[in-house]
N, CA and C atoms as an extended XYZ file, in Angstrom:
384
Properties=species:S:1:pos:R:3:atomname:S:1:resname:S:1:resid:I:1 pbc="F F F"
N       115.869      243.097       52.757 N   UNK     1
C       116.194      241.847       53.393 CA  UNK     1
C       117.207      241.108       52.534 C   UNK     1
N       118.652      240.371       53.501 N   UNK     2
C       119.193      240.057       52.439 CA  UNK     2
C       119.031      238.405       52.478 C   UNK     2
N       117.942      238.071       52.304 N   UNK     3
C       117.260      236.583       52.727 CA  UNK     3
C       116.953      236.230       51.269 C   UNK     3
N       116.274      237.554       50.940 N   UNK     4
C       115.310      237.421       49.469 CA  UNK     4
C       115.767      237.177       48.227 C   UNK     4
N       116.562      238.555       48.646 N   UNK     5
C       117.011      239.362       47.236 CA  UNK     5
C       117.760      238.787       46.380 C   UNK     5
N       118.994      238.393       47.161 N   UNK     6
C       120.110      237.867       46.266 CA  UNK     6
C       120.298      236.776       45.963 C   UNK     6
N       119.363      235.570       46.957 N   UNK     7
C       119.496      234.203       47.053 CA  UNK     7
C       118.326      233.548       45.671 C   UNK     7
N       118.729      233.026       45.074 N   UNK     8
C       118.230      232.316       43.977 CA  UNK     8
C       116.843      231.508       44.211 C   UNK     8
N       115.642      232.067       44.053 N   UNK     9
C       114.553      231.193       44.687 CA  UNK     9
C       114.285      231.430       46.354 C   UNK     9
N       114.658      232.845       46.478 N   UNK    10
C       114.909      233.039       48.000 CA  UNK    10
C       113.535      233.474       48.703 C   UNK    10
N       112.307      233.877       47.879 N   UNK    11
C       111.058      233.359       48.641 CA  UNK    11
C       111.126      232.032       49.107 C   UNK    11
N       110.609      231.112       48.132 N   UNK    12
C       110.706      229.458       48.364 CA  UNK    12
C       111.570      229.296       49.570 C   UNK    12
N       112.977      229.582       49.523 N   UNK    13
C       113.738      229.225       50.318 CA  UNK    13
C       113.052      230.040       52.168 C   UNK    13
N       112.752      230.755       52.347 N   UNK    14
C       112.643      231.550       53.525 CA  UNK    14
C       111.418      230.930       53.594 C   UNK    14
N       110.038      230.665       53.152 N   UNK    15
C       108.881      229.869       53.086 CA  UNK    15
C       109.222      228.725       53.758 C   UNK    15
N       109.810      227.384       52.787 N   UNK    16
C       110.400      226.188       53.094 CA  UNK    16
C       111.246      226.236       54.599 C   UNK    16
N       112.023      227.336       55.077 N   UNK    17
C       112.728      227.412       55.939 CA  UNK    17
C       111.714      227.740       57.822 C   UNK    17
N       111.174      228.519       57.065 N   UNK    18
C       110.041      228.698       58.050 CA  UNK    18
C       108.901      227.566       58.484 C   UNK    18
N       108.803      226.991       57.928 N   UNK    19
C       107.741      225.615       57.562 CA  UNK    19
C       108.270      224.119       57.626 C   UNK    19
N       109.672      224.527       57.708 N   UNK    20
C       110.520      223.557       57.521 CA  UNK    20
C       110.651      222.229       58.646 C   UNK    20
N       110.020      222.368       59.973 N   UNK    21
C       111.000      222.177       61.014 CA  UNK    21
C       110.051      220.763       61.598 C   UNK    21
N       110.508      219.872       61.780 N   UNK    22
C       111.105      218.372       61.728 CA  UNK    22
C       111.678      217.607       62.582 C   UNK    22
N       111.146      216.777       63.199 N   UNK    23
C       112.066      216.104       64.106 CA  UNK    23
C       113.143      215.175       63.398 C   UNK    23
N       114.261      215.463       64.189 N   UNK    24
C       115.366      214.854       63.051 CA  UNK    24
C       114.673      213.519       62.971 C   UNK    24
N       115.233      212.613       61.931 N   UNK    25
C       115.157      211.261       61.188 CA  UNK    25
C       115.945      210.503       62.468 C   UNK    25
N       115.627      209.189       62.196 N   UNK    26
C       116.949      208.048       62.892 CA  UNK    26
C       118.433      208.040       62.457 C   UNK    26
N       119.259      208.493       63.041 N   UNK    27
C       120.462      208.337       62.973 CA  UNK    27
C       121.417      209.882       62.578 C   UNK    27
N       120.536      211.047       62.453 N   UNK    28
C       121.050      211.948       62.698 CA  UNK    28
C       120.469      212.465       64.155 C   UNK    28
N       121.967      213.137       64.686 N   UNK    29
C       121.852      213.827       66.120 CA  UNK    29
C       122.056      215.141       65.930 C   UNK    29
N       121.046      215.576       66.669 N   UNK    30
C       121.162      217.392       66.593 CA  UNK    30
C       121.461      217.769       67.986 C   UNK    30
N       122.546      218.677       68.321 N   UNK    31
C       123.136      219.079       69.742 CA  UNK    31
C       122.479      219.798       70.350 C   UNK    31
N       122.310      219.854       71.561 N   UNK    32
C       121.379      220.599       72.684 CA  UNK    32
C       121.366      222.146       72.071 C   UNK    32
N       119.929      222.722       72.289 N   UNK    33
C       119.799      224.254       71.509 CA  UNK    33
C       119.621      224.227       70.150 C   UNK    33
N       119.835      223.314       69.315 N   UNK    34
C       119.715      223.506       67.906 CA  UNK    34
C       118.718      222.738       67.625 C   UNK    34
N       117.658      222.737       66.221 N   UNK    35
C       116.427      222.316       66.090 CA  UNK    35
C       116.813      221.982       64.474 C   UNK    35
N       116.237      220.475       63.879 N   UNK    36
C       116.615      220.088       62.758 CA  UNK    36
C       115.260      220.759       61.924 C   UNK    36
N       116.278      221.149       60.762 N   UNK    37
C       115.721      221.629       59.645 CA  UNK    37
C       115.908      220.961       58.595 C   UNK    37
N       115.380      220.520       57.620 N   UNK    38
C       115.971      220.035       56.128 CA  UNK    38
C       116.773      220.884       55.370 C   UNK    38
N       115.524      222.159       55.235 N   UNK    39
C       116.003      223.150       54.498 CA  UNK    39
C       117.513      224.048       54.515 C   UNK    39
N       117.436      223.796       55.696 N   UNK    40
C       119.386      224.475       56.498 CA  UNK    40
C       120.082      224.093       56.014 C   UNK    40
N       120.902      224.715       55.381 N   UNK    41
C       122.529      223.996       54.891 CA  UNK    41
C       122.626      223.170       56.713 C   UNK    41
N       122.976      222.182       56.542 N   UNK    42
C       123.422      220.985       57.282 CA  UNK    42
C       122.587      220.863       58.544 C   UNK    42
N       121.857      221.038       58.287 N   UNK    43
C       120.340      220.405       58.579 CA  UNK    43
C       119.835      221.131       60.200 C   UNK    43
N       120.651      221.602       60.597 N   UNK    44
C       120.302      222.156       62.302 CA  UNK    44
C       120.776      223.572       62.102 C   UNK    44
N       119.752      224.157       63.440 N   UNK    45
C       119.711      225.907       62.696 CA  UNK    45
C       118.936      226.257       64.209 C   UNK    45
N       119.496      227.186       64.627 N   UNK    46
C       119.691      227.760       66.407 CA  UNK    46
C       117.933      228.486       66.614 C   UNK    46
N       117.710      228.140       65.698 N   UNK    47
C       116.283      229.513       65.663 CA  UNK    47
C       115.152      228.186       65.936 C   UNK    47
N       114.395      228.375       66.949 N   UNK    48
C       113.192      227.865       66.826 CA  UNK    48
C       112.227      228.250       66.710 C   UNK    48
N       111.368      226.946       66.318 N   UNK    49
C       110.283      227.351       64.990 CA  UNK    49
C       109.138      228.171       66.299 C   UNK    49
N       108.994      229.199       64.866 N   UNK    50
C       108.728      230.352       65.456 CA  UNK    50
C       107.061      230.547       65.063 C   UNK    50
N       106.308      229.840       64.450 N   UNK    51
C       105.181      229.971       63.787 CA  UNK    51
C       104.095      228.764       64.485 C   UNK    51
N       102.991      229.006       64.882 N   UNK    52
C       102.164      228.473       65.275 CA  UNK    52
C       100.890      228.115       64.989 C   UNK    52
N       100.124      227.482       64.471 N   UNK    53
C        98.421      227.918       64.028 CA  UNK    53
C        97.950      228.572       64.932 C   UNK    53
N        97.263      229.410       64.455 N   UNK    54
C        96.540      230.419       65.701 CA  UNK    54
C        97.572      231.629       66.259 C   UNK    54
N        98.934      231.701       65.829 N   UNK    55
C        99.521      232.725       66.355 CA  UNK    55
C        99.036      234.036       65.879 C   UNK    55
N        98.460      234.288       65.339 N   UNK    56
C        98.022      235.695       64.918 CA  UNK    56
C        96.868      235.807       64.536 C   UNK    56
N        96.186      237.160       64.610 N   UNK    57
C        94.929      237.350       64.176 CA  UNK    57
C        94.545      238.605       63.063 C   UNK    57
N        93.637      238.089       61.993 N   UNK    58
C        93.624      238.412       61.044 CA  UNK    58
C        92.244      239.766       60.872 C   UNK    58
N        92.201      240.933       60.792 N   UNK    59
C        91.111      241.266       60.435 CA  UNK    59
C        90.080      241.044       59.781 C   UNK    59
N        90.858      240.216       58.633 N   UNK    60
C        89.666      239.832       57.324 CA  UNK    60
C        88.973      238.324       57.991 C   UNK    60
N        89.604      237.813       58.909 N   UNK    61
C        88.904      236.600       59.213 CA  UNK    61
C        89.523      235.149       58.750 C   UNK    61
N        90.990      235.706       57.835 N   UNK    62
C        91.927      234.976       57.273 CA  UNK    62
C        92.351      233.547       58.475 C   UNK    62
N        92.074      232.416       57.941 N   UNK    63
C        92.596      231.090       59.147 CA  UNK    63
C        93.728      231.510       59.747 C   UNK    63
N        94.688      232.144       60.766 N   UNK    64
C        96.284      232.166       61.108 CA  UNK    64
C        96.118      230.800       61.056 C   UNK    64
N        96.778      230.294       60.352 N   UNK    65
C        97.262      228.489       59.698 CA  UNK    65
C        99.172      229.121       59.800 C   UNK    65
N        99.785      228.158       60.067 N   UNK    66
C       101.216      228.129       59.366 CA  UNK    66
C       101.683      228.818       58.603 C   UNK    66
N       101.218      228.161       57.002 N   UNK    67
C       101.696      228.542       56.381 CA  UNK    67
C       101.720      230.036       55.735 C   UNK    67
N       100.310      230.344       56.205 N   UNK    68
C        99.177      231.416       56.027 CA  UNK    68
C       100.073      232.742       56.638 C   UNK    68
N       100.951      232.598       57.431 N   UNK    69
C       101.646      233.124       58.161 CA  UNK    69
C       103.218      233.466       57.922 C   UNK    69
N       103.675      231.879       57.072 N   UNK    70
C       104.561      232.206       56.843 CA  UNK    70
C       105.136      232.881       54.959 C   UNK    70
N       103.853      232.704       54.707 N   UNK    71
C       103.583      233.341       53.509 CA  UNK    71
C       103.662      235.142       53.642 C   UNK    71
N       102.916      234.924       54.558 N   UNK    72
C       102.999      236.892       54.844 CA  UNK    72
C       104.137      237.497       55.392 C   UNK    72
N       104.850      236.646       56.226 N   UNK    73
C       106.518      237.044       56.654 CA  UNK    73
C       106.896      237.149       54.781 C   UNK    73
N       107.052      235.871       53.949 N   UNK    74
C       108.077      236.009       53.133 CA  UNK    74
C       107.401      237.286       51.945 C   UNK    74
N       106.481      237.398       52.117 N   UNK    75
C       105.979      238.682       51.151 CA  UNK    75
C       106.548      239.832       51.557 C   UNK    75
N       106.314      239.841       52.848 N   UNK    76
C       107.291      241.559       53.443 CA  UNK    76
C       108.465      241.459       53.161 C   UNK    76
N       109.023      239.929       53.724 N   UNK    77
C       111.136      240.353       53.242 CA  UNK    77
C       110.690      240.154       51.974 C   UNK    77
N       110.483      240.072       50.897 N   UNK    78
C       110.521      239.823       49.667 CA  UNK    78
C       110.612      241.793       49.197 C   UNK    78
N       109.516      241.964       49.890 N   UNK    79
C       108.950      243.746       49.660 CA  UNK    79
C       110.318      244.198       50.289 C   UNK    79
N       110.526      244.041       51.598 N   UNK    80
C       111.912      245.294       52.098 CA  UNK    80
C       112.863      244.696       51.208 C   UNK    80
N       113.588      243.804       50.515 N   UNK    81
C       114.409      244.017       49.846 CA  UNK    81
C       114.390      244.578       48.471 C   UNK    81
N       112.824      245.023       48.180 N   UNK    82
C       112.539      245.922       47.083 CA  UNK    82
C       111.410      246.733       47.620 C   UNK    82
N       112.114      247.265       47.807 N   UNK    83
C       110.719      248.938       48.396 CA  UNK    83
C       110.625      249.746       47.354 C   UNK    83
N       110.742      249.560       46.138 N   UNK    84
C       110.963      250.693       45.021 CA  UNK    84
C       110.280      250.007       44.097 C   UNK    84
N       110.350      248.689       44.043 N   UNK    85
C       110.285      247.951       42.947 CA  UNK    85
C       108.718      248.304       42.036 C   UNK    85
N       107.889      248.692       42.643 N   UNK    86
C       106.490      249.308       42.190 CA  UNK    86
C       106.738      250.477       41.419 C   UNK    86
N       107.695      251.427       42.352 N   UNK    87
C       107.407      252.650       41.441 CA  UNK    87
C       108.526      252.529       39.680 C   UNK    87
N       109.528      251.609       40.060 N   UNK    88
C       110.894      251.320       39.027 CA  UNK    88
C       110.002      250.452       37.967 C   UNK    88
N       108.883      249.525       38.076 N   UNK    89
C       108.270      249.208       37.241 CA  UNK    89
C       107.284      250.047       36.535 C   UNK    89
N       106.589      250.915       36.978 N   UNK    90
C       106.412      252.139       36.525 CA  UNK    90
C       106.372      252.717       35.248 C   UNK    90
N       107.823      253.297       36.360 N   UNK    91
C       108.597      253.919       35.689 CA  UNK    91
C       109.069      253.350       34.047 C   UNK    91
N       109.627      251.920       34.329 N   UNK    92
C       109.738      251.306       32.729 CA  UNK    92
C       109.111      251.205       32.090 C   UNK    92
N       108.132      250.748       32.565 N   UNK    93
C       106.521      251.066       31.432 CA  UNK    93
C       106.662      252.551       30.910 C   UNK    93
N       106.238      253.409       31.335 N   UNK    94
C       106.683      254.547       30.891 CA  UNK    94
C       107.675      254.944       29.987 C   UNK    94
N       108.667      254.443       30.431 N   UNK    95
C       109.691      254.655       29.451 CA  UNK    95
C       109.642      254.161       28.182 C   UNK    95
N       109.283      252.350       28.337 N   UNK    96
C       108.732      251.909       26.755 CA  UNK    96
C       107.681      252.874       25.470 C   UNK    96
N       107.016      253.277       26.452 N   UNK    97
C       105.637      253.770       26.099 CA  UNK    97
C       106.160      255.238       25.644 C   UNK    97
N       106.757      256.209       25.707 N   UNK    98
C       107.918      256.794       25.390 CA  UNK    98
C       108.763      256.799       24.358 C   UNK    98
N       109.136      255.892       24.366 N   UNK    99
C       110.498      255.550       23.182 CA  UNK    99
C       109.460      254.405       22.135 C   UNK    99
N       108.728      254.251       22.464 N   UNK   100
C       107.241      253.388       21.450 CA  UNK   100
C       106.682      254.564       20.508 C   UNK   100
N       106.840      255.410       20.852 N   UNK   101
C       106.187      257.332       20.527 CA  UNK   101
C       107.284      257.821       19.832 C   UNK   101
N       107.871      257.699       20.278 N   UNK   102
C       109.146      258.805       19.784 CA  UNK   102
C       109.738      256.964       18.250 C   UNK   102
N       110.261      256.107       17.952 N   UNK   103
C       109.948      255.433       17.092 CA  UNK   103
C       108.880      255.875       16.132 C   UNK   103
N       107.690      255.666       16.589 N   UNK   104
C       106.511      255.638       15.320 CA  UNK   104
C       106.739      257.000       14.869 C   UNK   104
N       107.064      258.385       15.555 N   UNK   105
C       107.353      259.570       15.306 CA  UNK   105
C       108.495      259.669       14.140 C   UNK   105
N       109.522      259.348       14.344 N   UNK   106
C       110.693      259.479       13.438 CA  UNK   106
C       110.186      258.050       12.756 C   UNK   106
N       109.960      257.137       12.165 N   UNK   107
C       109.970      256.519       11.335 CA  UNK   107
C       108.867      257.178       10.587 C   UNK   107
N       108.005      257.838       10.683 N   UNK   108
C       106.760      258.595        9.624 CA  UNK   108
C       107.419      259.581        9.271 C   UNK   108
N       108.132      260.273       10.270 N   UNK   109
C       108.924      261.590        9.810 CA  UNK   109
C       109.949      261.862        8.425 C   UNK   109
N       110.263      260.039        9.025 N   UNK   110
C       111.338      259.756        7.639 CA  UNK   110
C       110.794      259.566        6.334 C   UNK   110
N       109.674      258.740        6.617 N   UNK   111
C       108.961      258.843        5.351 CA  UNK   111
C       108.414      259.726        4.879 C   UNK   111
N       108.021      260.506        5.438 N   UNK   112
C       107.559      262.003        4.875 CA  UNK   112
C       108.452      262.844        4.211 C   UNK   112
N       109.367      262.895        4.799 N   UNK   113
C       110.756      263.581        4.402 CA  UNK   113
C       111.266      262.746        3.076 C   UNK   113
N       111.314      261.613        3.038 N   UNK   114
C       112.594      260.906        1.739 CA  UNK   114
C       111.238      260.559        1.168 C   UNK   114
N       109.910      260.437        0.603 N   UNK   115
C       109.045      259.993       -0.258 CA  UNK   115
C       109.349      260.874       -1.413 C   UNK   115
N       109.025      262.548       -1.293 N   UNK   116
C       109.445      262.803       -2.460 CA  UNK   116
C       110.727      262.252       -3.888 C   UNK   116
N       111.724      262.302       -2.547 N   UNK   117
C       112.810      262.071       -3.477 CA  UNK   117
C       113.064      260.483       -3.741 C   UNK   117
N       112.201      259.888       -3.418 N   UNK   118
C       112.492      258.392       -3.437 CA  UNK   118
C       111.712      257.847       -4.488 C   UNK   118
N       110.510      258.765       -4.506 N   UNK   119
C       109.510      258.054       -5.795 CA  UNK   119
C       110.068      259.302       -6.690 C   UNK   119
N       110.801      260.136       -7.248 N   UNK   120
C       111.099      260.628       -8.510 CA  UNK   120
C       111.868      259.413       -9.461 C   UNK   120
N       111.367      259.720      -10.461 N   UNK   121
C       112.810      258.971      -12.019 CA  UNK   121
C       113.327      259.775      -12.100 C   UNK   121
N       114.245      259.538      -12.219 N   UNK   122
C       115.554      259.970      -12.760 CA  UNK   122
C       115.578      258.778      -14.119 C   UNK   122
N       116.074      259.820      -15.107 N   UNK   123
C       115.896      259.643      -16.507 CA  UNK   123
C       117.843      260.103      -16.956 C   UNK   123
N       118.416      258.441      -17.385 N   UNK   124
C       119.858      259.404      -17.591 CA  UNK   124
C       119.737      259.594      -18.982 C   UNK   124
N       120.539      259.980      -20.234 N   UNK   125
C       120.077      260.242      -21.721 CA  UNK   125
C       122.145      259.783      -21.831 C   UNK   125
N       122.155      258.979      -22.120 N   UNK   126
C       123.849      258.632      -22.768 CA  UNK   126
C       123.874      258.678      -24.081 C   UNK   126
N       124.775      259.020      -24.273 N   UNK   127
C       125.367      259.458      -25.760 CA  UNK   127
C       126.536      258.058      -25.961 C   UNK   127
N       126.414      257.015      -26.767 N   UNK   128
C       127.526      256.238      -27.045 CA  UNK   128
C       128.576      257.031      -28.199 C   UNK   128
């Protein structure tokens, strides 16, 4: 969804937008077909409000309330504009956890390797 993804706070925003809807104030006019929004860049937006209490029914017994509703729209576009995002987090974990291993590996390795020669004296004998 490109509602979510790229827009800065673009849950909030699609939430607020959905939830949004308002009879205009005194002294703004909104033109036949269009429905005032706050949230809209310039305040009127062709889509009407589309959410109802009671529009849907829940298996778990969940209230269909508003917002209840429009919470679960913005979780899915939130999800289709990352359908991966579960397994790519994962995946990075993994990878830390990985290169966390392979670190503690070569830093013991090193010490194992340069201890000998690091704890010898060396003894020089100069002749003035």
């Amino acid at each position: 969804s490109l509602l979510a993804a790229p827009r800065h706070n673009g849950q909030n925003y699609i939430f607020a937008l959905l939830t949004g809807y308002r009879e205009p104030p005194a002294g703004v006019n909104v033109r036949t077909g269009l429905y005032y929004n706050p949230y809209f860049p310039g305040g009127s937006i062709a889509m009407p409000k589309m959410l109802v209490d009671g529009g849907a029914e829940y298996d778990d017994g969940t209230p269909a309330s508003e917002s209840q509703q429009a919470k679960d729209v913005t979780t899915f576009l939130t999800w289709s504009g990352y359908p991966f995002q579960d397994e790519m987090r994962l995946m990075g974990i993994k990878a830390c956890l990985v290169l966390t291993a392979m670190i503690a590996f070569c830093s013991y390795s090193k010490r194992l390797r340069w201890a000998p020669l690091k704890s010898q004296r060396i003894i020089v004998n100069t002749i003035n």
